[in-house]
Amino acid sequence: MPKPKDPVADHTLALREEFRHHLERFYAQLKLAPPYESVEGAIRSLTTSVHALPPLERARLTTDATARWRHFRQAFESSGLSKKHRGIIAGLARNRSSLNLPAEYDQFLELYLS
């Protein structure tokens, strides 16, 4: 008989995959090579912060995009991603309208403008 899936692990895996997708899209749209070590560090950081949450809060991340992006931004910043390609991305972020990125990505771009 197969073992039942752990919903906590499923939530975390889904969040990791979503975050990875957003990071890939972010760098692809900016036409920059992602700093792979820092990307992996950001995903580890997200995993650590999500695992530290109470189960109810963790489950809420699957339906609350604002809270989810808050965690994505925190992982992006704490991993050092916001320090990579800083000059290039800051220049691109100043002309936000020329970037073909959804508004949610402002969570990342704002870190380059501060």
mmCIF file of N, CA, C and O in Angstrom, residues 7-104:
data_model
loop_
_atom_site.group_PDB
_atom_site.id
_atom_site.type_symbol
_atom_site.label_atom_id
_atom_site.label_comp_id
_atom_site.label_asym_id
_atom_site.label_seq_id
_atom_site.Cartn_x
_atom_site.Cartn_y
_atom_site.Cartn_z
ATOM 1 N N PRO A 7 1.254 16.482 3.160
ATOM 2 C CA PRO A 7 0.797 17.751 2.569
ATOM 3 C C PRO A 7 1.768 18.901 2.829
ATOM 4 O O PRO A 7 1.894 19.807 2.020
ATOM 5 N N VAL A 8 2.484 18.859 3.942
ATOM 6 C CA VAL A 8 3.459 19.907 4.251
ATOM 7 C C VAL A 8 4.582 19.883 3.220
ATOM 8 O O VAL A 8 4.976 20.912 2.673
ATOM 9 N N ALA A 9 5.095 18.680 2.950
ATOM 10 C CA ALA A 9 6.165 18.541 1.960
ATOM 11 C C ALA A 9 5.665 18.978 0.580
ATOM 12 O O ALA A 9 6.390 19.611 -0.188
ATOM 13 N N ASP A 10 4.420 18.625 0.245
ATOM 14 C CA ASP A 10 3.855 19.010 -1.049
ATOM 15 C C ASP A 10 3.766 20.530 -1.173
ATOM 16 O O ASP A 10 4.081 21.085 -2.218
ATOM 17 N N HIS A 11 3.318 21.201 -0.103
ATOM 18 C CA HIS A 11 3.232 22.666 -0.124
ATOM 19 C C HIS A 11 4.617 23.269 -0.333
ATOM 20 O O HIS A 11 4.793 24.174 -1.135
ATOM 21 N N THR A 12 5.582 22.753 0.392
ATOM 22 C CA THR A 12 6.935 23.286 0.296
ATOM 23 C C THR A 12 7.511 23.054 -1.095
ATOM 24 O O THR A 12 8.096 23.959 -1.684
ATOM 25 N N LEU A 13 7.316 21.871 -1.625
ATOM 26 C CA LEU A 13 7.821 21.562 -2.961
ATOM 27 C C LEU A 13 7.172 22.470 -4.001
ATOM 28 O O LEU A 13 7.854 23.014 -4.875
ATOM 29 N N ALA A 14 5.869 22.660 -3.890
ATOM 30 C CA ALA A 14 5.163 23.530 -4.835
ATOM 31 C C ALA A 14 5.680 24.969 -4.739
ATOM 32 O O ALA A 14 5.882 25.626 -5.767
ATOM 33 N N LEU A 15 5.919 25.456 -3.530
ATOM 34 C CA LEU A 15 6.445 26.815 -3.351
ATOM 35 C C LEU A 15 7.854 26.933 -3.922
ATOM 36 O O LEU A 15 8.185 27.930 -4.567
ATOM 37 N N ARG A 16 8.670 25.922 -3.690
ATOM 38 C CA ARG A 16 10.039 25.926 -4.228
ATOM 39 C C ARG A 16 10.003 25.991 -5.753
ATOM 40 O O ARG A 16 10.746 26.755 -6.359
ATOM 41 N N GLU A 17 9.154 25.163 -6.358
ATOM 42 C CA GLU A 17 9.070 25.131 -7.819
ATOM 43 C C GLU A 17 8.532 26.450 -8.374
ATOM 44 O O GLU A 17 9.020 26.937 -9.392
ATOM 45 N N GLU A 18 7.547 27.028 -7.704
ATOM 46 C CA GLU A 18 7.022 28.316 -8.147
ATOM 47 C C GLU A 18 8.099 29.398 -8.051
ATOM 48 O O GLU A 18 8.288 30.198 -8.972
ATOM 49 N N PHE A 19 8.823 29.416 -6.950
ATOM 50 C CA PHE A 19 9.878 30.400 -6.749
ATOM 51 C C PHE A 19 10.961 30.239 -7.810
ATOM 52 O O PHE A 19 11.410 31.212 -8.418
ATOM 53 N N ARG A 20 11.371 28.989 -8.060
ATOM 54 C CA ARG A 20 12.380 28.726 -9.089
ATOM 55 C C ARG A 20 11.902 29.244 -10.448
ATOM 56 O O ARG A 20 12.650 29.884 -11.179
ATOM 57 N N HIS A 21 10.641 28.998 -10.765
ATOM 58 C CA HIS A 21 10.068 29.474 -12.029
ATOM 59 C C HIS A 21 10.145 31.002 -12.112
ATOM 60 O O HIS A 21 10.531 31.558 -13.139
ATOM 61 N N HIS A 22 9.777 31.674 -11.017
ATOM 62 C CA HIS A 22 9.813 33.143 -11.015
ATOM 63 C C HIS A 22 11.247 33.659 -11.179
ATOM 64 O O HIS A 22 11.475 34.637 -11.892
ATOM 65 N N LEU A 23 12.188 33.011 -10.527
ATOM 66 C CA LEU A 23 13.586 33.441 -10.659
ATOM 67 C C LEU A 23 14.083 33.238 -12.092
ATOM 68 O O LEU A 23 14.738 34.127 -12.658
ATOM 69 N N GLU A 24 13.749 32.106 -12.689
ATOM 70 C CA GLU A 24 14.155 31.849 -14.074
ATOM 71 C C GLU A 24 13.555 32.886 -15.018
ATOM 72 O O GLU A 24 14.234 33.409 -15.899
ATOM 73 N N ARG A 25 12.286 33.186 -14.811
ATOM 74 C CA ARG A 25 11.613 34.173 -15.661
ATOM 75 C C ARG A 25 12.209 35.565 -15.465
ATOM 76 O O ARG A 25 12.416 36.308 -16.420
ATOM 77 N N PHE A 26 12.472 35.915 -14.209
ATOM 78 C CA PHE A 26 13.051 37.216 -13.877
ATOM 79 C C PHE A 26 14.345 37.432 -14.656
ATOM 80 O O PHE A 26 14.500 38.426 -15.368
ATOM 81 N N TYR A 27 15.255 36.489 -14.537
ATOM 82 C CA TYR A 27 16.549 36.646 -15.217
ATOM 83 C C TYR A 27 16.417 36.530 -16.735
ATOM 84 O O TYR A 27 17.107 37.240 -17.465
ATOM 85 N N ALA A 28 15.545 35.669 -17.213
ATOM 86 C CA ALA A 28 15.349 35.521 -18.662
ATOM 87 C C ALA A 28 14.814 36.818 -19.265
ATOM 88 O O ALA A 28 15.293 37.269 -20.319
ATOM 89 N N GLN A 29 13.855 37.439 -18.606
ATOM 90 C CA GLN A 29 13.273 38.689 -19.117
ATOM 91 C C GLN A 29 14.300 39.824 -19.090
ATOM 92 O O GLN A 29 14.248 40.724 -19.910
ATOM 93 N N LEU A 30 15.213 39.762 -18.134
ATOM 94 C CA LEU A 30 16.259 40.783 -18.046
ATOM 95 C C LEU A 30 17.445 40.451 -18.953
ATOM 96 O O LEU A 30 18.395 41.232 -19.046
ATOM 97 N N LYS A 31 17.373 39.270 -19.575
ATOM 98 C CA LYS A 31 18.434 38.792 -20.473
ATOM 99 C C LYS A 31 19.780 38.673 -19.747
ATOM 100 O O LYS A 31 20.821 39.086 -20.251
ATOM 101 N N LEU A 32 19.704 38.126 -18.539
ATOM 102 C CA LEU A 32 20.894 37.915 -17.712
ATOM 103 C C LEU A 32 20.990 36.445 -17.316
ATOM 104 O O LEU A 32 19.968 35.792 -17.098
ATOM 105 N N ALA A 33 22.210 35.965 -17.219
ATOM 106 C CA ALA A 33 22.415 34.605 -16.705
ATOM 107 C C ALA A 33 22.159 34.611 -15.202
ATOM 108 O O ALA A 33 22.714 35.448 -14.495
ATOM 109 N N PRO A 34 21.315 33.717 -14.728
ATOM 110 C CA PRO A 34 21.079 33.680 -13.285
ATOM 111 C C PRO A 34 22.336 33.238 -12.541
ATOM 112 O O PRO A 34 23.043 32.350 -13.014
ATOM 113 N N PRO A 35 22.631 33.869 -11.415
ATOM 114 C CA PRO A 35 23.771 33.420 -10.601
ATOM 115 C C PRO A 35 23.358 32.135 -9.866
ATOM 116 O O PRO A 35 22.746 32.185 -8.809
ATOM 117 N N TYR A 36 23.669 30.991 -10.476
ATOM 118 C CA TYR A 36 23.108 29.714 -10.039
ATOM 119 C C TYR A 36 23.329 29.385 -8.569
ATOM 120 O O TYR A 36 22.416 28.911 -7.901
ATOM 121 N N GLU A 37 24.519 29.648 -8.043
ATOM 122 C CA GLU A 37 24.765 29.353 -6.626
ATOM 123 C C GLU A 37 23.815 30.161 -5.736
ATOM 124 O O GLU A 37 23.265 29.645 -4.768
ATOM 125 N N SER A 38 23.631 31.422 -6.082
ATOM 126 C CA SER A 38 22.746 32.277 -5.287
ATOM 127 C C SER A 38 21.284 31.893 -5.472
ATOM 128 O O SER A 38 20.490 31.998 -4.535
ATOM 129 N N VAL A 39 20.921 31.442 -6.667
ATOM 130 C CA VAL A 39 19.547 30.971 -6.899
ATOM 131 C C VAL A 39 19.269 29.766 -6.002
ATOM 132 O O VAL A 39 18.236 29.702 -5.328
ATOM 133 N N GLU A 40 20.206 28.831 -5.983
ATOM 134 C CA GLU A 40 20.025 27.660 -5.124
ATOM 135 C C GLU A 40 19.993 28.074 -3.651
ATOM 136 O O GLU A 40 19.226 27.523 -2.867
ATOM 137 N N GLY A 41 20.807 29.048 -3.286
ATOM 138 C CA GLY A 41 20.789 29.565 -1.917
ATOM 139 C C GLY A 41 19.447 30.200 -1.574
ATOM 140 O O GLY A 41 18.941 30.047 -0.462
ATOM 141 N N ALA A 42 18.866 30.907 -2.530
ATOM 142 C CA ALA A 42 17.558 31.532 -2.317
ATOM 143 C C ALA A 42 16.483 30.471 -2.121
ATOM 144 O O ALA A 42 15.611 30.610 -1.256
ATOM 145 N N ILE A 43 16.562 29.405 -2.887
ATOM 146 C CA ILE A 43 15.575 28.332 -2.754
ATOM 147 C C ILE A 43 15.739 27.630 -1.401
ATOM 148 O O ILE A 43 14.746 27.327 -0.730
ATOM 149 N N ARG A 44 16.974 27.435 -0.975
ATOM 150 C CA ARG A 44 17.212 26.863 0.374
ATOM 151 C C ARG A 44 16.678 27.803 1.458
ATOM 152 O O ARG A 44 16.075 27.364 2.431
ATOM 153 N N SER A 45 16.901 29.099 1.275
ATOM 154 C CA SER A 45 16.422 30.084 2.244
ATOM 155 C C SER A 45 14.894 30.059 2.339
ATOM 156 O O SER A 45 14.325 30.101 3.436
ATOM 157 N N LEU A 46 14.233 29.980 1.181
ATOM 158 C CA LEU A 46 12.769 29.899 1.166
ATOM 159 C C LEU A 46 12.309 28.642 1.900
ATOM 160 O O LEU A 46 11.401 28.702 2.736
ATOM 161 N N THR A 47 12.944 27.528 1.607
ATOM 162 C CA THR A 47 12.573 26.258 2.237
ATOM 163 C C THR A 47 12.703 26.350 3.752
ATOM 164 O O THR A 47 11.802 25.941 4.486
ATOM 165 N N THR A 48 13.803 26.920 4.225
ATOM 166 C CA THR A 48 14.032 27.070 5.661
ATOM 167 C C THR A 48 12.958 27.948 6.299
ATOM 168 O O THR A 48 12.401 27.598 7.347
ATOM 169 N N SER A 49 12.646 29.077 5.660
ATOM 170 C CA SER A 49 11.653 29.979 6.260
ATOM 171 C C SER A 49 10.254 29.372 6.242
ATOM 172 O O SER A 49 9.489 29.543 7.186
ATOM 173 N N VAL A 50 9.933 28.620 5.198
ATOM 174 C CA VAL A 50 8.608 27.986 5.119
ATOM 175 C C VAL A 50 8.493 26.877 6.164
ATOM 176 O O VAL A 50 7.470 26.751 6.834
ATOM 177 N N HIS A 51 9.557 26.091 6.332
ATOM 178 C CA HIS A 51 9.530 25.020 7.333
ATOM 179 C C HIS A 51 9.396 25.570 8.747
ATOM 180 O O HIS A 51 8.875 24.881 9.627
ATOM 181 N N ALA A 52 9.847 26.792 8.981
ATOM 182 C CA ALA A 52 9.769 27.389 10.318
ATOM 183 C C ALA A 52 8.362 27.887 10.657
ATOM 184 O O ALA A 52 8.082 28.197 11.811
ATOM 185 N N LEU A 53 7.492 27.947 9.666
ATOM 186 C CA LEU A 53 6.132 28.448 9.895
ATOM 187 C C LEU A 53 5.247 27.387 10.546
ATOM 188 O O LEU A 53 5.426 26.192 10.304
ATOM 189 N N PRO A 54 4.266 27.840 11.319
ATOM 190 C CA PRO A 54 3.270 26.889 11.830
ATOM 191 C C PRO A 54 2.506 26.283 10.638
ATOM 192 O O PRO A 54 2.368 26.927 9.597
ATOM 193 N N PRO A 55 2.010 25.052 10.767
ATOM 194 C CA PRO A 55 1.342 24.371 9.648
ATOM 195 C C PRO A 55 0.218 25.180 8.990
ATOM 196 O O PRO A 55 0.096 25.190 7.767
ATOM 197 N N LEU A 56 -0.574 25.868 9.796
ATOM 198 C CA LEU A 56 -1.683 26.644 9.232
ATOM 199 C C LEU A 56 -1.169 27.783 8.356
ATOM 200 O O LEU A 56 -1.680 28.035 7.262
ATOM 201 N N GLU A 57 -0.138 28.458 8.820
ATOM 202 C CA GLU A 57 0.472 29.555 8.060
ATOM 203 C C GLU A 57 1.101 29.021 6.772
ATOM 204 O O GLU A 57 1.006 29.628 5.717
ATOM 205 N N ARG A 58 1.742 27.875 6.869
ATOM 206 C CA ARG A 58 2.368 27.240 5.708
ATOM 207 C C ARG A 58 1.305 26.920 4.647
ATOM 208 O O ARG A 58 1.503 27.191 3.465
ATOM 209 N N ALA A 59 0.199 26.374 5.087
ATOM 210 C CA ALA A 59 -0.887 26.039 4.160
ATOM 211 C C ALA A 59 -1.482 27.301 3.533
ATOM 212 O O ALA A 59 -1.857 27.309 2.362
ATOM 213 N N ARG A 60 -1.538 28.376 4.297
ATOM 214 C CA ARG A 60 -2.096 29.641 3.802
ATOM 215 C C ARG A 60 -1.284 30.203 2.638
ATOM 216 O O ARG A 60 -1.822 30.886 1.766
ATOM 217 N N LEU A 61 0.005 29.909 2.604
ATOM 218 C CA LEU A 61 0.862 30.413 1.524
ATOM 219 C C LEU A 61 0.408 29.911 0.152
ATOM 220 O O LEU A 61 0.662 30.557 -0.857
ATOM 221 N N THR A 62 -0.274 28.781 0.139
ATOM 222 C CA THR A 62 -0.722 28.250 -1.153
ATOM 223 C C THR A 62 -1.862 29.076 -1.746
ATOM 224 O O THR A 62 -2.055 29.062 -2.953
ATOM 225 N N THR A 63 -2.575 29.817 -0.896
ATOM 226 C CA THR A 63 -3.708 30.603 -1.399
ATOM 227 C C THR A 63 -3.512 32.113 -1.266
ATOM 228 O O THR A 63 -4.257 32.875 -1.868
ATOM 229 N N ASP A 64 -2.530 32.540 -0.500
ATOM 230 C CA ASP A 64 -2.312 33.971 -0.252
ATOM 231 C C ASP A 64 -1.082 34.450 -1.020
ATOM 232 O O ASP A 64 0.054 34.319 -0.561
ATOM 233 N N ALA A 65 -1.323 35.009 -2.204
ATOM 234 C CA ALA A 65 -0.212 35.439 -3.073
ATOM 235 C C ALA A 65 0.626 36.533 -2.421
ATOM 236 O O ALA A 65 1.851 36.549 -2.581
ATOM 237 N N THR A 66 0.018 37.428 -1.673
ATOM 238 C CA THR A 66 0.762 38.509 -1.030
ATOM 239 C C THR A 66 1.766 37.941 -0.025
ATOM 240 O O THR A 66 2.938 38.323 -0.019
ATOM 241 N N ALA A 67 1.312 37.016 0.796
ATOM 242 C CA ALA A 67 2.210 36.388 1.779
ATOM 243 C C ALA A 67 3.289 35.574 1.079
ATOM 244 O O ALA A 67 4.451 35.584 1.485
ATOM 245 N N ARG A 68 2.909 34.882 0.010
ATOM 246 C CA ARG A 68 3.873 34.069 -0.735
ATOM 247 C C ARG A 68 4.973 34.948 -1.319
ATOM 248 O O ARG A 68 6.148 34.653 -1.183
ATOM 249 N N TRP A 69 4.603 36.086 -1.923
ATOM 250 C CA TRP A 69 5.601 36.988 -2.504
ATOM 251 C C TRP A 69 6.460 37.644 -1.429
ATOM 252 O O TRP A 69 7.620 37.953 -1.658
ATOM 253 N N ARG A 70 5.909 37.839 -0.236
ATOM 254 C CA ARG A 70 6.700 38.371 0.871
ATOM 255 C C ARG A 70 7.832 37.378 1.199
ATOM 256 O O ARG A 70 8.970 37.776 1.411
ATOM 257 N N HIS A 71 7.503 36.099 1.202
ATOM 258 C CA HIS A 71 8.522 35.078 1.469
ATOM 259 C C HIS A 71 9.508 34.979 0.305
ATOM 260 O O HIS A 71 10.706 34.791 0.528
ATOM 261 N N PHE A 72 9.026 35.103 -0.923
ATOM 262 C CA PHE A 72 9.922 35.070 -2.080
ATOM 263 C C PHE A 72 10.921 36.228 -2.000
ATOM 264 O O PHE A 72 12.115 36.045 -2.218
ATOM 265 N N ARG A 73 10.410 37.407 -1.669
ATOM 266 C CA ARG A 73 11.289 38.586 -1.578
ATOM 267 C C ARG A 73 12.327 38.395 -0.474
ATOM 268 O O ARG A 73 13.508 38.700 -0.654
ATOM 269 N N GLN A 74 11.879 37.909 0.676
ATOM 270 C CA GLN A 74 12.788 37.690 1.810
ATOM 271 C C GLN A 74 13.892 36.711 1.416
ATOM 272 O O GLN A 74 15.070 36.938 1.712
ATOM 273 N N ALA A 75 13.549 35.631 0.737
ATOM 274 C CA ALA A 75 14.542 34.639 0.311
ATOM 275 C C ALA A 75 15.478 35.235 -0.737
ATOM 276 O O ALA A 75 16.686 34.984 -0.724
ATOM 277 N N PHE A 76 14.934 36.047 -1.633
ATOM 278 C CA PHE A 76 15.728 36.700 -2.677
ATOM 279 C C PHE A 76 16.783 37.592 -2.037
ATOM 280 O O PHE A 76 17.952 37.567 -2.405
ATOM 281 N N GLU A 77 16.352 38.344 -1.027
ATOM 282 C CA GLU A 77 17.254 39.276 -0.363
ATOM 283 C C GLU A 77 18.255 38.552 0.543
ATOM 284 O O GLU A 77 19.457 38.815 0.487
ATOM 285 N N SER A 78 17.777 37.634 1.361
ATOM 286 C CA SER A 78 18.668 36.984 2.336
ATOM 287 C C SER A 78 19.718 36.095 1.671
ATOM 288 O O SER A 78 20.779 35.859 2.242
ATOM 289 N N SER A 79 19.435 35.626 0.464
ATOM 290 C CA SER A 79 20.398 34.768 -0.241
ATOM 291 C C SER A 79 21.504 35.564 -0.930
ATOM 292 O O SER A 79 22.480 34.993 -1.402
ATOM 293 N N GLY A 80 21.328 36.869 -1.002
ATOM 294 C CA GLY A 80 22.318 37.700 -1.681
ATOM 295 C C GLY A 80 22.027 37.922 -3.156
ATOM 296 O O GLY A 80 22.811 38.578 -3.847
ATOM 297 N N LEU A 81 20.922 37.399 -3.653
ATOM 298 C CA LEU A 81 20.598 37.602 -5.069
ATOM 299 C C LEU A 81 20.489 39.079 -5.424
ATOM 300 O O LEU A 81 20.862 39.480 -6.521
ATOM 301 N N SER A 82 20.013 39.877 -4.482
ATOM 302 C CA SER A 82 19.833 41.308 -4.772
ATOM 303 C C SER A 82 21.167 42.049 -4.865
ATOM 304 O O SER A 82 21.193 43.229 -5.211
ATOM 305 N N LYS A 83 22.260 41.363 -4.595
ATOM 306 C CA LYS A 83 23.584 41.980 -4.738
ATOM 307 C C LYS A 83 24.263 41.570 -6.045
ATOM 308 O O LYS A 83 25.259 42.153 -6.438
ATOM 309 N N LYS A 84 23.700 40.575 -6.726
ATOM 310 C CA LYS A 84 24.269 40.084 -7.983
ATOM 311 C C LYS A 84 23.729 40.915 -9.147
ATOM 312 O O LYS A 84 22.552 41.255 -9.163
ATOM 313 N N HIS A 85 24.569 41.211 -10.097
ATOM 314 C CA HIS A 85 24.180 42.019 -11.275
ATOM 315 C C HIS A 85 23.572 43.348 -10.838
ATOM 316 O O HIS A 85 22.735 43.922 -11.538
ATOM 317 N N ARG A 86 23.978 43.846 -9.678
ATOM 318 C CA ARG A 86 23.325 45.007 -9.063
ATOM 319 C C ARG A 86 23.260 46.224 -9.987
ATOM 320 O O ARG A 86 22.202 46.817 -10.168
ATOM 321 N N GLY A 87 24.375 46.618 -10.569
ATOM 322 C CA GLY A 87 24.388 47.805 -11.417
ATOM 323 C C GLY A 87 23.507 47.653 -12.648
ATOM 324 O O GLY A 87 22.742 48.554 -12.997
ATOM 325 N N ILE A 88 23.591 46.494 -13.284
ATOM 326 C CA ILE A 88 22.802 46.249 -14.494
ATOM 327 C C ILE A 88 21.313 46.273 -14.176
ATOM 328 O O ILE A 88 20.526 46.942 -14.848
ATOM 329 N N ILE A 89 20.916 45.521 -13.148
ATOM 330 C CA ILE A 89 19.491 45.416 -12.828
ATOM 331 C C ILE A 89 18.961 46.738 -12.292
ATOM 332 O O ILE A 89 17.832 47.129 -12.608
ATOM 333 N N ALA A 90 19.762 47.476 -11.525
ATOM 334 C CA ALA A 90 19.311 48.792 -11.029
ATOM 335 C C ALA A 90 19.018 49.700 -12.220
ATOM 336 O O ALA A 90 18.000 50.416 -12.230
ATOM 337 N N GLY A 91 19.867 49.681 -13.225
ATOM 338 C CA GLY A 91 19.634 50.486 -14.422
ATOM 339 C C GLY A 91 18.358 50.085 -15.145
ATOM 340 O O GLY A 91 17.571 50.935 -15.566
ATOM 341 N N LEU A 92 18.144 48.779 -15.264
ATOM 342 C CA LEU A 92 16.929 48.291 -15.924
ATOM 343 C C LEU A 92 15.687 48.631 -15.094
ATOM 344 O O LEU A 92 14.652 49.004 -15.644
ATOM 345 N N ALA A 93 15.798 48.510 -13.779
ATOM 346 C CA ALA A 93 14.652 48.757 -12.897
ATOM 347 C C ALA A 93 14.217 50.223 -12.928
ATOM 348 O O ALA A 93 13.041 50.529 -12.721
ATOM 349 N N ARG A 94 15.150 51.129 -13.202
ATOM 350 C CA ARG A 94 14.797 52.556 -13.265
ATOM 351 C C ARG A 94 13.862 52.848 -14.432
ATOM 352 O O ARG A 94 13.130 53.826 -14.419
ATOM 353 N N ASN A 95 13.926 52.009 -15.455
ATOM 354 C CA ASN A 95 13.037 52.160 -16.605
ATOM 355 C C ASN A 95 12.072 50.976 -16.614
ATOM 356 O O ASN A 95 12.027 50.193 -17.560
ATOM 357 N N ARG A 96 11.323 50.853 -15.534
ATOM 358 C CA ARG A 96 10.441 49.695 -15.285
ATOM 359 C C ARG A 96 9.509 49.396 -16.450
ATOM 360 O O ARG A 96 9.247 48.246 -16.782
ATOM 361 N N SER A 97 8.996 50.434 -17.100
ATOM 362 C CA SER A 97 8.009 50.230 -18.158
ATOM 363 C C SER A 97 8.576 49.464 -19.349
ATOM 364 O O SER A 97 7.827 48.851 -20.105
ATOM 365 N N SER A 98 9.902 49.468 -19.518
ATOM 366 C CA SER A 98 10.494 48.754 -20.646
ATOM 367 C C SER A 98 10.679 47.263 -20.358
ATOM 368 O O SER A 98 10.998 46.489 -21.257
ATOM 369 N N LEU A 99 10.484 46.863 -19.109
ATOM 370 C CA LEU A 99 10.643 45.462 -18.735
ATOM 371 C C LEU A 99 9.325 44.724 -18.920
ATOM 372 O O LEU A 99 8.276 45.217 -18.530
ATOM 373 N N ASN A 100 9.406 43.570 -19.488
ATOM 374 C CA ASN A 100 8.205 42.778 -19.726
ATOM 375 C C ASN A 100 8.005 41.802 -18.567
ATOM 376 O O ASN A 100 8.054 40.599 -18.750
ATOM 377 N N LEU A 101 7.809 42.362 -17.381
ATOM 378 C CA LEU A 101 7.630 41.553 -16.181
ATOM 379 C C LEU A 101 6.316 41.911 -15.499
ATOM 380 O O LEU A 101 5.946 43.080 -15.438
ATOM 381 N N PRO A 102 5.627 40.907 -14.952
ATOM 382 C CA PRO A 102 4.409 41.200 -14.183
ATOM 383 C C PRO A 102 4.739 42.072 -12.964
ATOM 384 O O PRO A 102 5.877 42.088 -12.483
ATOM 385 N N ALA A 103 3.746 42.753 -12.463
ATOM 386 C CA ALA A 103 3.916 43.684 -11.341
ATOM 387 C C ALA A 103 4.500 43.001 -10.101
ATOM 388 O O ALA A 103 5.208 43.642 -9.326
ATOM 389 N N GLU A 104 4.226 41.713 -9.899
ATOM 390 C CA GLU A 104 4.740 41.013 -8.713
ATOM 391 C C GLU A 104 6.264 41.080 -8.636
ATOM 392 O O GLU A 104 6.838 41.065 -7.555
#
